PDB file of C-alpha atoms in Angstrom:
ATOM      1  CA  MET A  18       0.000   0.000   0.000  1.00  0.00           C
ATOM      2  CA  SER A  19       1.301   3.451  -0.947  1.00  0.00           C
ATOM      3  CA  LYS A  20       2.221   6.014   1.709  1.00  0.00           C
ATOM      4  CA  GLY A  21       1.156   8.785  -0.680  1.00  0.00           C
ATOM      5  CA  LEU A  22       1.620  10.249  -4.144  1.00  0.00           C
ATOM      6  CA  LEU A  23       4.560  12.657  -4.297  1.00  0.00           C
ATOM      7  CA  LEU A  24       5.621  14.998  -7.071  1.00  0.00           C
ATOM      8  CA  ILE A  25       9.364  15.647  -7.258  1.00  0.00           C
ATOM      9  CA  VAL A  26      10.224  18.787  -9.251  1.00  0.00           C
ATOM     10  CA  GLU A  27      13.974  19.010  -9.778  1.00  0.00           C
ATOM     11  CA  ASP A  28      15.995  20.102 -12.807  1.00  0.00           C
ATOM     12  CA  GLU A  29      19.128  18.168 -11.860  1.00  0.00           C
ATOM     13  CA  ASP A  30      18.672  14.646 -13.238  1.00  0.00           C
ATOM     14  CA  SER A  31      20.856  12.869 -10.681  1.00  0.00           C
ATOM     15  CA  ILE A  32      18.961  14.357  -7.718  1.00  0.00           C
ATOM     16  CA  ARG A  33      15.512  13.880  -9.277  1.00  0.00           C
ATOM     17  CA  LEU A  34      16.080  10.246 -10.209  1.00  0.00           C
ATOM     18  CA  SER A  35      17.969   9.167  -7.083  1.00  0.00           C
ATOM     19  CA  LEU A  36      15.348  10.819  -4.852  1.00  0.00           C
ATOM     20  CA  ARG A  37      12.606   9.100  -6.871  1.00  0.00           C
ATOM     21  CA  ASP A  38      14.278   5.729  -6.352  1.00  0.00           C
ATOM     22  CA  PHE A  39      14.936   6.348  -2.638  1.00  0.00           C
ATOM     23  CA  LEU A  40      11.337   7.372  -1.880  1.00  0.00           C
ATOM     24  CA  SER A  41       9.844   4.618  -4.074  1.00  0.00           C
ATOM     25  CA  LYS A  42      11.701   2.013  -2.025  1.00  0.00           C
ATOM     26  CA  ARG A  43      10.098   3.507   1.093  1.00  0.00           C
ATOM     27  CA  GLY A  44       6.570   2.977  -0.180  1.00  0.00           C
ATOM     28  CA  TYR A  45       5.692   6.262  -1.905  1.00  0.00           C
ATOM     29  CA  GLU A  46       4.288   6.583  -5.395  1.00  0.00           C
ATOM     30  CA  ILE A  47       6.405   9.094  -7.281  1.00  0.00           C
ATOM     31  CA  LEU A  48       5.795  11.458 -10.175  1.00  0.00           C
ATOM     32  CA  VAL A  49       8.671  13.545 -11.506  1.00  0.00           C
ATOM     33  CA  ALA A  50       9.089  16.776 -13.432  1.00  0.00           C
ATOM     34  CA  SER A  51      12.243  18.640 -14.432  1.00  0.00           C
ATOM     35  CA  ASP A  52      10.688  22.120 -14.170  1.00  0.00           C
ATOM     36  CA  GLY A  53       7.561  24.031 -13.212  1.00  0.00           C
ATOM     37  CA  VAL A  54       5.885  23.496 -16.576  1.00  0.00           C
ATOM     38  CA  GLY A  55       6.246  19.718 -16.294  1.00  0.00           C
ATOM     39  CA  ALA A  56       4.976  19.962 -12.714  1.00  0.00           C
ATOM     40  CA  LEU A  57       1.837  21.800 -13.889  1.00  0.00           C
ATOM     41  CA  LYS A  58       1.075  18.926 -16.262  1.00  0.00           C
ATOM     42  CA  GLN A  59       1.434  16.398 -13.427  1.00  0.00           C
ATOM     43  CA  LEU A  60      -0.730  18.500 -11.095  1.00  0.00           C
ATOM     44  CA  LEU A  61      -3.473  18.680 -13.728  1.00  0.00           C
ATOM     45  CA  ASP A  62      -3.411  14.930 -14.328  1.00  0.00           C
ATOM     46  CA  PHE A  63      -2.965  13.581 -10.772  1.00  0.00           C
ATOM     47  CA  GLU A  64      -4.140  14.303  -7.229  1.00  0.00           C
ATOM     48  CA  VAL A  65      -0.736  14.756  -5.607  1.00  0.00           C
ATOM     49  CA  ASP A  66      -0.443  14.480  -1.819  1.00  0.00           C
ATOM     50  CA  LEU A  67       2.822  16.415  -1.489  1.00  0.00           C
ATOM     51  CA  ILE A  68       5.233  18.351  -3.700  1.00  0.00           C
ATOM     52  CA  VAL A  69       9.001  18.334  -3.196  1.00  0.00           C
ATOM     53  CA  SER A  70      10.348  21.064  -5.450  1.00  0.00           C
ATOM     54  CA  ASP A  71      13.638  22.683  -6.210  1.00  0.00           C
ATOM     55  CA  TYR A  72      13.536  26.470  -6.027  1.00  0.00           C
ATOM     56  CA  ARG A  73      15.900  27.446  -8.811  1.00  0.00           C
ATOM     57  CA  MET A  74      15.001  25.967 -12.214  1.00  0.00           C
ATOM     58  CA  ASP A  75      15.455  27.390 -15.706  1.00  0.00           C
ATOM     59  CA  VAL A  76      11.853  26.954 -16.836  1.00  0.00           C
ATOM     60  CA  LEU A  77       9.179  28.275 -14.453  1.00  0.00           C
ATOM     61  CA  GLY A  78      11.292  28.193 -11.336  1.00  0.00           C
ATOM     62  CA  GLY A  79      12.410  30.582  -8.655  1.00  0.00           C
ATOM     63  CA  ASP A  80      10.203  33.379  -7.421  1.00  0.00           C
ATOM     64  CA  TYR A  81       7.504  32.861 -10.070  1.00  0.00           C
ATOM     65  CA  TRP A  82       7.164  29.160  -9.244  1.00  0.00           C
ATOM     66  CA  ILE A  83       6.812  30.015  -5.546  1.00  0.00           C
ATOM     67  CA  LYS A  84       4.261  32.738  -6.370  1.00  0.00           C
ATOM     68  CA  PHE A  85       2.288  30.244  -8.465  1.00  0.00           C
ATOM     69  CA  LEU A  86       2.269  27.623  -5.695  1.00  0.00           C
ATOM     70  CA  LYS A  87       1.297  30.209  -3.092  1.00  0.00           C
ATOM     71  CA  LYS A  88      -1.591  31.568  -5.193  1.00  0.00           C
ATOM     72  CA  TYR A  89      -2.974  28.389  -6.760  1.00  0.00           C
ATOM     73  CA  CYS A  90      -1.948  25.687  -4.257  1.00  0.00           C
ATOM     74  CA  PRO A  91      -2.132  27.475  -0.895  1.00  0.00           C
ATOM     75  CA  ALA A  92      -3.356  24.411   0.985  1.00  0.00           C
ATOM     76  CA  LYS A  93      -1.061  21.884  -0.713  1.00  0.00           C
ATOM     77  CA  ARG A  94       1.708  20.233   1.311  1.00  0.00           C
ATOM     78  CA  ILE A  95       4.959  21.532  -0.205  1.00  0.00           C
ATOM     79  CA  ILE A  96       8.659  21.257   0.579  1.00  0.00           C
ATOM     80  CA  ILE A  97      11.064  23.555  -1.275  1.00  0.00           C
ATOM     81  CA  THR A  98      14.674  22.448  -1.681  1.00  0.00           C
ATOM     82  CA  SER A  99      17.419  24.876  -2.534  1.00  0.00           C
ATOM     83  CA  GLY A 100      21.066  25.666  -2.396  1.00  0.00           C
ATOM     84  CA  PHE A 101      20.198  29.261  -3.267  1.00  0.00           C
ATOM     85  CA  LEU A 102      17.465  31.450  -1.847  1.00  0.00           C
ATOM     86  CA  ARG A 103      17.092  35.208  -1.963  1.00  0.00           C
ATOM     87  CA  PRO A 104      16.990  36.511   1.605  1.00  0.00           C
ATOM     88  CA  ASP A 105      14.458  39.201   0.626  1.00  0.00           C
ATOM     89  CA  PHE A 106      11.904  36.745  -0.828  1.00  0.00           C
ATOM     90  CA  GLU A 107       9.649  34.950   1.637  1.00  0.00           C
ATOM     91  CA  ILE A 108       9.020  31.247   1.053  1.00  0.00           C
ATOM     92  CA  PRO A 109       5.663  30.289   2.640  1.00  0.00           C
ATOM     93  CA  PHE A 110       6.493  26.552   2.594  1.00  0.00           C
ATOM     94  CA  ASP A 111       8.883  24.229   4.416  1.00  0.00           C
ATOM     95  CA  VAL A 112      12.440  24.717   3.117  1.00  0.00           C
ATOM     96  CA  VAL A 113      15.205  22.102   3.055  1.00  0.00           C
ATOM     97  CA  TYR A 114      18.644  23.381   2.107  1.00  0.00           C
ATOM     98  CA  LYS A 115      20.921  21.496  -0.290  1.00  0.00           C
ATOM     99  CA  PRO A 116      22.794  19.354   0.141  1.00  0.00           C
ATOM    100  CA  PHE A 117      20.281  17.419   2.221  1.00  0.00           C
ATOM    101  CA  ASP A 118      20.107  13.925   3.641  1.00  0.00           C
ATOM    102  CA  TYR A 119      17.433  11.833   1.918  1.00  0.00           C
ATOM    103  CA  GLN A 120      16.424  10.155   5.178  1.00  0.00           C
ATOM    104  CA  ASP A 121      15.924  13.559   6.852  1.00  0.00           C
ATOM    105  CA  LEU A 122      13.800  14.673   3.901  1.00  0.00           C
ATOM    106  CA  GLU A 123      11.720  11.487   4.110  1.00  0.00           C
ATOM    107  CA  THR A 124      11.124  12.171   7.811  1.00  0.00           C
ATOM    108  CA  ARG A 125       9.777  15.640   6.951  1.00  0.00           C
ATOM    109  CA  ILE A 126       7.609  14.192   4.189  1.00  0.00           C
ATOM    110  CA  ALA A 127       6.115  11.625   6.571  1.00  0.00           C
ATOM    111  CA  ALA A 128       5.430  14.342   9.150  1.00  0.00           C
ATOM    112  CA  LEU A 129       3.674  16.583   6.608  1.00  0.00           C
ATOM    113  CA  LEU A 130       1.598  13.715   5.264  1.00  0.00           C
ATOM    114  CA  GLY A 131       0.530  12.934   8.827  1.00  0.00           C
ATOM    115  CA  ALA A 132      -0.801  16.490   9.223  1.00  0.00           C
ATOM    116  CA  PRO A 133      -4.506  17.244   8.602  1.00  0.00           C
ATOM    117  CA  ASP A 134      -5.578  17.165   4.954  1.00  0.00           C
ATOM    118  CA  ALA A 135      -4.168  20.173   3.181  1.00  0.00           C
ATOM    119  CA  GLY A 136      -6.493  20.205   0.183  1.00  0.00           C
ATOM    120  CA  ARG A 137      -6.093  20.542  -3.562  1.00  0.00           C
ATOM    121  CA  CYS A 138      -4.326  22.872  -5.917  1.00  0.00           C
TER     122      CYS A 138
END
């Protein structure tokens, strides 16, 4: 039985695919996207329980991606990962700084999924 459907949005192939494999082995169903545009397609096609997204991506990433998530997915469970954040731009979601430990990230995912239903995008 699945622990939940996660969407991993990450432009770096090695991180996206290794995180997908790590979380799949721990019982999660995983969708992947390499940028915000690919993530939008997944969000339209699937009822995702939680999004793990990189902040800085070439196509629909950064501040505009965060603004989109804040406006259109305000109740969605979201974790933002980043090695670069602007100190003057508020991120209204959980943030995990790169490099991160996959087990620590999985612990945060499990905690967020255990929280009351967050709703849809």
